[in-house]
XYZ file of C-alpha atoms in Angstrom:
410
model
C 0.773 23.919 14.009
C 2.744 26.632 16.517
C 2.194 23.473 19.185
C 3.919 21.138 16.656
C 7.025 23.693 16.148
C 7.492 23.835 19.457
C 7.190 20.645 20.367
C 10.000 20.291 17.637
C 12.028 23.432 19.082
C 13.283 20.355 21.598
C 14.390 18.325 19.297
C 18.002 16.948 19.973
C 20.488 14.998 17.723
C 19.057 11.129 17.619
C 22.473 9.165 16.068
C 26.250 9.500 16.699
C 28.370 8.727 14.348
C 30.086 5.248 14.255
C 33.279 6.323 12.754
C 34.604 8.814 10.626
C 32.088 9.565 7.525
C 30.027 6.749 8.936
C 26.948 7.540 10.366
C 24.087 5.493 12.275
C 20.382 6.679 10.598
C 17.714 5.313 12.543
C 14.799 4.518 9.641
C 11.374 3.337 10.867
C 8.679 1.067 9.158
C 5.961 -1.359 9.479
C 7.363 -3.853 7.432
C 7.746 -6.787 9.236
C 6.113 -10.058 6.828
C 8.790 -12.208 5.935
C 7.827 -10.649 2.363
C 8.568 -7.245 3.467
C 11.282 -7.781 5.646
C 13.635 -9.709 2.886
C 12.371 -6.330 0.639
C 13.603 -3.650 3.223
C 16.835 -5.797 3.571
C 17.674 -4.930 0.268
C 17.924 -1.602 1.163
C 19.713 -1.420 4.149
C 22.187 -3.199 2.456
C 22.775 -0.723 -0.730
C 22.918 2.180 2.019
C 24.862 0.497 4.155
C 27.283 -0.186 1.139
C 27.855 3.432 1.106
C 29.930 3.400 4.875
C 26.744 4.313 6.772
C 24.799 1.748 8.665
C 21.094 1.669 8.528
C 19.359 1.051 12.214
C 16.151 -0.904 11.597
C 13.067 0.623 13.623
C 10.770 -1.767 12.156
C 7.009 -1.194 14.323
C 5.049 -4.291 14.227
C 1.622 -3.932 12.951
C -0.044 -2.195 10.523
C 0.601 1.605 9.035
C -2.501 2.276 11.344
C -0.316 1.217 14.211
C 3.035 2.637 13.504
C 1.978 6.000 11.947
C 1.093 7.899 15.389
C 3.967 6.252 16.714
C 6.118 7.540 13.997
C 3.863 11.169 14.252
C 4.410 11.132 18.556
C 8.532 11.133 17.921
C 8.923 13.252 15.337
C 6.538 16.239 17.408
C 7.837 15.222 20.286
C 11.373 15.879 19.774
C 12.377 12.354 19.104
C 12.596 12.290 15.834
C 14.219 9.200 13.768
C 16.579 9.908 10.622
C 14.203 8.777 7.777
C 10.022 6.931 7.952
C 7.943 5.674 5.956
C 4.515 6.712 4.930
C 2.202 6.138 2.533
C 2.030 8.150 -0.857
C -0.076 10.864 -0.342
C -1.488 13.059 2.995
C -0.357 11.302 5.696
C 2.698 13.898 6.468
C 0.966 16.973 5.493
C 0.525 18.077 8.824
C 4.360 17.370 9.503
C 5.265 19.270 6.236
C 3.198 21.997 6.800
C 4.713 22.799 10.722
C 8.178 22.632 9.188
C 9.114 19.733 10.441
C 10.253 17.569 7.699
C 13.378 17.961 5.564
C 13.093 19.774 1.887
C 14.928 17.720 -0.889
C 14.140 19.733 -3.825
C 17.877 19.981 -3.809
C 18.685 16.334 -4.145
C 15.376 15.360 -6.200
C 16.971 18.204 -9.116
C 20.802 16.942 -9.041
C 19.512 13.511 -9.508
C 16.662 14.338 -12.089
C 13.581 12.721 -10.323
C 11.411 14.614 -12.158
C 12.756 12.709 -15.821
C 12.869 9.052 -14.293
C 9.873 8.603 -11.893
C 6.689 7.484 -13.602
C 3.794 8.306 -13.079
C 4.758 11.536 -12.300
C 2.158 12.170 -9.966
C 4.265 9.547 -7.398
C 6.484 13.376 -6.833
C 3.413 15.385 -7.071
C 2.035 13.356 -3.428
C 5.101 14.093 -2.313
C 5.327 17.966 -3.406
C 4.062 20.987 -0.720
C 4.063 24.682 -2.243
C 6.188 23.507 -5.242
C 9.112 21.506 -2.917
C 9.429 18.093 -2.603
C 9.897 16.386 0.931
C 9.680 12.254 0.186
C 10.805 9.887 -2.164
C 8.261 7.415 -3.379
C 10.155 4.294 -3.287
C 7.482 2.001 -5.003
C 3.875 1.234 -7.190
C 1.551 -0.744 -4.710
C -1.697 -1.250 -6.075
C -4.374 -2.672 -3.958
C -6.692 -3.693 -7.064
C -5.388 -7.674 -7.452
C -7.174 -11.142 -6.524
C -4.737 -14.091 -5.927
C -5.353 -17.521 -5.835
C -4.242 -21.096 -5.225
C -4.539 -22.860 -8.131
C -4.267 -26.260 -6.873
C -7.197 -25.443 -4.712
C -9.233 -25.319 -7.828
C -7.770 -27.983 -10.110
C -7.681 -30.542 -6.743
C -11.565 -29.579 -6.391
C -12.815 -30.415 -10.041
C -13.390 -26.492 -10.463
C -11.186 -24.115 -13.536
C -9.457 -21.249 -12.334
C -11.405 -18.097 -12.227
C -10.595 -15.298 -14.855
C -12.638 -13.002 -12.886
C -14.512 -12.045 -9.581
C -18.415 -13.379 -10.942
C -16.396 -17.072 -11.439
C -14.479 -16.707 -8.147
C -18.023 -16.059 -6.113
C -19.798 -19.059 -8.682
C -17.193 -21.644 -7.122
C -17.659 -20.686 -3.373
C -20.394 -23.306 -2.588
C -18.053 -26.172 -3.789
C -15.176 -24.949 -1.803
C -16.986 -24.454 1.250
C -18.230 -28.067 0.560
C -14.765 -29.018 0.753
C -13.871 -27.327 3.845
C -12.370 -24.803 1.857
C -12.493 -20.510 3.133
C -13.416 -19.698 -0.526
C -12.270 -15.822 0.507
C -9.311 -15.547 3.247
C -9.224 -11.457 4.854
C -7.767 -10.324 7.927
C -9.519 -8.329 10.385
C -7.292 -5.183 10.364
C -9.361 -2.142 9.692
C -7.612 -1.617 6.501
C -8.195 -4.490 4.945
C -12.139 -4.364 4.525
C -12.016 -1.061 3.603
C -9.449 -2.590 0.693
C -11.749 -5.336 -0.011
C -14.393 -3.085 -0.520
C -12.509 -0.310 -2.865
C -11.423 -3.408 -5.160
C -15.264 -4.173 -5.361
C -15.816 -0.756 -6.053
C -13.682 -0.014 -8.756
C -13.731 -3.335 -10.366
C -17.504 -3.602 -10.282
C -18.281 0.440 -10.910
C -15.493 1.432 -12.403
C -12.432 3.522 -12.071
C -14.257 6.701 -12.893
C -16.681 6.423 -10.163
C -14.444 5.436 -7.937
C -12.106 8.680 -8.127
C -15.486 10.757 -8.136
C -16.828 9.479 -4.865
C -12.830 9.145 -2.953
C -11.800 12.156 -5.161
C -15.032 14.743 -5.387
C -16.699 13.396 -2.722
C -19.645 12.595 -4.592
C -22.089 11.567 -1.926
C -24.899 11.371 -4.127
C -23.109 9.222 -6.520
C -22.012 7.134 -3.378
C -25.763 6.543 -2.770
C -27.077 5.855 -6.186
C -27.681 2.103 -7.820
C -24.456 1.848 -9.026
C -22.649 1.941 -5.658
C -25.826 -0.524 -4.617
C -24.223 -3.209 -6.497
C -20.891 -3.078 -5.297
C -22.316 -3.078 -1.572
C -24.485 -6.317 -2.258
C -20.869 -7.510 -3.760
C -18.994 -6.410 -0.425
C -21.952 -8.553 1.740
C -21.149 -11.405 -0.788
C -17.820 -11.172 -0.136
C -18.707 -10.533 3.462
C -20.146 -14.012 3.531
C -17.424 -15.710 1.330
C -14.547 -14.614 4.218
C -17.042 -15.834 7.297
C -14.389 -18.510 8.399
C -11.347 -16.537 7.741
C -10.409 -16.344 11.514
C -7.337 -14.049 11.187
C -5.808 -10.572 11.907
C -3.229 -9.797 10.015
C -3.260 -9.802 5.910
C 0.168 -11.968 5.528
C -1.899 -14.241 7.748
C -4.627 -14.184 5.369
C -2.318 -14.453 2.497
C -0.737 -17.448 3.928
C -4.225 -19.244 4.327
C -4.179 -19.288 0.277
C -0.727 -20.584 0.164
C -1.018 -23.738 2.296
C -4.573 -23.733 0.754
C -6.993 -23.306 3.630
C -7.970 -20.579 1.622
C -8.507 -20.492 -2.241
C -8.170 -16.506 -2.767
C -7.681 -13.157 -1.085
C -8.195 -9.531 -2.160
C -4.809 -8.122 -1.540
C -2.442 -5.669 -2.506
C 0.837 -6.513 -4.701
C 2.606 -6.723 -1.602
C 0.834 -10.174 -1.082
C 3.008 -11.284 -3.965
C 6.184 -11.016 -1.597
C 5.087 -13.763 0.879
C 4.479 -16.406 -2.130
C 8.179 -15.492 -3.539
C 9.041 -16.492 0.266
C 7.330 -19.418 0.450
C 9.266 -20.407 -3.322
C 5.004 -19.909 -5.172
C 6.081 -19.589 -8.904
C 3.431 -16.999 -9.916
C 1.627 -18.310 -12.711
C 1.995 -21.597 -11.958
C 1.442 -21.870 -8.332
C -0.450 -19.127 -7.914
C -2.752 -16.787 -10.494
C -3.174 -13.162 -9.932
C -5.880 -11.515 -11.110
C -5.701 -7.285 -11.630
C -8.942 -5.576 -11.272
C -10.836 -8.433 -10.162
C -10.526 -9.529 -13.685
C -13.302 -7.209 -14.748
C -11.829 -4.063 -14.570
C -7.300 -3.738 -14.940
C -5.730 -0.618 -13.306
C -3.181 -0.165 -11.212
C -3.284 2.033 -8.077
C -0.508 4.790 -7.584
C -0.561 4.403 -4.266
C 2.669 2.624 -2.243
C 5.245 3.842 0.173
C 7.501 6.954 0.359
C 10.102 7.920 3.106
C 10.384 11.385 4.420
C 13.308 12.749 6.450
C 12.896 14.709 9.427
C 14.808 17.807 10.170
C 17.522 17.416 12.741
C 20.683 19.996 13.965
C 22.828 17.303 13.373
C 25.317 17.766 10.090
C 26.003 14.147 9.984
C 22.531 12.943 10.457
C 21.270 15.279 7.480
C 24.363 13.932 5.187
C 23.667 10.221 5.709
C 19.629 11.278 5.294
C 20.760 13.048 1.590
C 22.863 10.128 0.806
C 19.874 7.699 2.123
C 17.736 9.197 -0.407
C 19.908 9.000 -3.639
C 20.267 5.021 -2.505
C 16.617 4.374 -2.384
C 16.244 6.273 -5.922
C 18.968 4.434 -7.364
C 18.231 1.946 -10.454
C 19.767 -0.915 -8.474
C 18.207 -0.755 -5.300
C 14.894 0.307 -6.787
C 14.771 -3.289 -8.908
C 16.180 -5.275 -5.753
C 13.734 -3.622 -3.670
C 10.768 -4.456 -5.781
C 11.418 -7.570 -7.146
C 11.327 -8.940 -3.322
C 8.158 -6.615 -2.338
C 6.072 -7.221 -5.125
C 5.375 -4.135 -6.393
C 6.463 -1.987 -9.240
C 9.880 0.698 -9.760
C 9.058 4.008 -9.663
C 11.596 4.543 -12.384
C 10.229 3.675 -15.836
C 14.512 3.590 -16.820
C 15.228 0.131 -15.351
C 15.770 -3.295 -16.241
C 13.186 -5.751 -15.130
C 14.113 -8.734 -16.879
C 13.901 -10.896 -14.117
C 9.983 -9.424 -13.545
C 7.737 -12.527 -12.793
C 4.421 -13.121 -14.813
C 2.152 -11.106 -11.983
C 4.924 -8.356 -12.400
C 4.485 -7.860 -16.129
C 1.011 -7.992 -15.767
C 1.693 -4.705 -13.716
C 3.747 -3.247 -15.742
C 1.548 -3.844 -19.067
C -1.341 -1.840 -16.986
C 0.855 0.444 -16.115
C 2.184 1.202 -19.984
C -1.509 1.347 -21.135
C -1.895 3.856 -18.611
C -4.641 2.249 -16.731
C -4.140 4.086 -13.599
C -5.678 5.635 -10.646
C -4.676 7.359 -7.715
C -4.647 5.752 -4.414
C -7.563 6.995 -1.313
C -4.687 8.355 0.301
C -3.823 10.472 -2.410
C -7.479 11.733 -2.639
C -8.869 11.711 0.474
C -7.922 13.129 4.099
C -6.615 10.481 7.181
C -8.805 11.654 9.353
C -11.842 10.505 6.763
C -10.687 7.475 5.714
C -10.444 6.623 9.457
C -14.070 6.933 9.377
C -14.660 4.640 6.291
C -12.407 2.181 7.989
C -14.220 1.900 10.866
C -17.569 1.718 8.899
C -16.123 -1.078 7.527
C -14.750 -3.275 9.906
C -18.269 -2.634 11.668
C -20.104 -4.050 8.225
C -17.391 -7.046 7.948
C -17.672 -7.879 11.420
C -21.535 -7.586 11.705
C -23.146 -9.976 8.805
C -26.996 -8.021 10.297
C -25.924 -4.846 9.202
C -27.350 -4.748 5.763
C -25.610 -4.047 2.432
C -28.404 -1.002 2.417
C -27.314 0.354 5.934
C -23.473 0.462 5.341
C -24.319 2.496 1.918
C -26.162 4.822 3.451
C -23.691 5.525 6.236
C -21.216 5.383 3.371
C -22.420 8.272 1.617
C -22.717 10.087 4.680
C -19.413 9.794 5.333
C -18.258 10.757 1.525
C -20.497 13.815 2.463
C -18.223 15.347 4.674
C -15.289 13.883 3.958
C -12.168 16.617 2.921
């Protein structure tokens, strides 16, 4: 930590202002789909409606590839005006050597504590009883979409769940069809795999194995079956022959694919490619077997910088993100849910209200991130890109590594 203040000791103003009470605020991301990218327009342009402009850092790639960029600045003295992260531990370190920006202040004036739902959302982003991000969405990982043509064109009904997805593989793979599109990026196995697990197990065993770090649980019969799922689904994605998930997402729109295991954020590419959810395209929570939605999603933190203008634009930055009409703009183009449970969401499409009926039932679980350390889930990553990628490791293997890793995981 003293290496991390120091490094920050250097730190030097990063933006000059562009005119009088208009300030340049570098903000960084990794959102760079043509989902994402229409979604993070909608902010720029409600901040820049304030007399500030917003300087788009999008990093290509994944979080796993902008993160340490995003980390290297910020202790190196380069710090950008505001970044994304993930809900959760990801900036703990950062927090913790006093590098990022307090906003109890602003979170009290503008009553965050009343609006956002769940409330946990502020409690990931709360440090010794301050607050230091503001969780600007719901992303749950726990959905399977599909192309419904790819069914109905194939003689084959649309499955309500995962055991009458995996039932009409053989068919599609007659057909030429990738009954299960996934990208290779390290996250997205390890997602593949914690939909299994908490649709198949359930939500309860999920949070004790990512949450308590239940290793026995993690090697018991239950978590058998999921595995022998995962090297189902293993098989099922054999000729998806992508890297990145909007690839994979794409392969079900054009219908090379007929489903993916995704996040809601999926949901943004078929808006762009004008999918009418529902009709186009079916979304499936929880596998179909068991509905939750994940409290995970994204959350901006501010760094601290010597510069007054900088830290005003950051303050204003933050009420804009927060506001009701940025927060439905945003998310009706990203695909995930408000953090505000006080706005209007009238124009929410049928995959939306699905959300938002899981949400109201409270049907809810917290996200790895949330419950589990980044240097540990690094480690079940990489088990799983290593299982994915390597169809003679055996379902019984990977759980036993699995539970080794759960073990000693903080």
């Amino acid at each position: 930590m003293k290496a991390l203040c120091a490094a920050f000791a250097a730190t030097t103003a990063i933006c000059a202002a562009t005119a009088a009470n208009a300030t340049d605020l570098e903000v960084t991301h990794w959102w760079t789909s043509g989902g994402e990218a229409a979604a993070v327009a909608e902010f720029a342009k409600a901040f820049d409606a304030t007399g500030n402009k917003w300087v788009d850092g999008a990093i290509a790639g994944s979080g796993g590839t902008a993160r340490p960029v995003m980390i290297s600045r910020i202790t190196g003295g380069d710090p950008m005006g505001a970044t994304q992260f993930n809900h959760g531990r990801q900036a703990e370190e950062l927090v913790e050597a006093g590098l990022m920006r307090d906003l109890s202040d602003i979170a009290e004036a503008e009553n965050w504590r009343e609006v956002i739902r769940p409330t946990s959302l502020l409690d990931s982003c709360t440090l010794d009883g301050k607050i230091y991000c503001v969780p600007v969405n719901i992303h749950s990982q726990q959905w399977l979409w599909l192309n419904n043509s790819v069914f109905e064109d194939n003689g084959l009904e649309i499955p309500s769940n995962w055991d009458e997805f995996v039932a009409a593989a053989p068919k599609l793979e007659e057909a030429g069809i990738t009954p299960l599109a996934m990208g290779q990026q390290p996250w997205q196995t390890t997602l593949a795999f914690q939909v299994l697990l908490v649709a198949l197990a359930g939500p309860e065993t999920y949070t004790k194995i990512f949450g308590d770090k239940d290793a026995e649980l993690a090697a018991g019969p239950e978590m058998a079956k999921v595995f022998q799922a995962a090297a189902t689904a293993r098989d099922m994605a054999k000729d998806s022959n992508v890297q990145n998930w909007n690839d994979a997402t794409n392969m079900v729109i054009t219908g090379k694919a007929a489903g993916q295991i995704m996040g809601d954020w999926a949901q943004g590419e078929f808006q762009v490619a004008n999918q009418v959810a529902g009709e186009d395209y079916t979304c499936l929570p929880g596998l179909g077997v068991n509905e939750v939605i994940q409290t995970g999603g994204d959350a901006f933190y501010f760094p601290k910088v010597d510069d007054p203008a900088i830290t005003e634009a950051q303050g204003e930055l933050a009420k804009v993100m927060m506001s009701p009409e940025a927060q439905v703009a945003f998310n009706l183009k990203k695909g995930s849910l408000p953090v505000r449970g006080d706005v209007d969401l009238e124009a929410a499409n049928d995959c939306m209200r699905k959300g938002l009926a899981i949400l109201d039932k409270g049907n809810i679980i917290q996200a790895p991130d949330q419950l589990m350390s980044a240097d540990s889930l690094v480690q079940v990553n990489d088990l799983f890109v290593e299982f994915f990628n390597s169809p003679s490791m055996s379902a019984e293997d990977a759980q036993e590594q699995f539970a080794a890793i759960v073990g000693s995981a903080d």
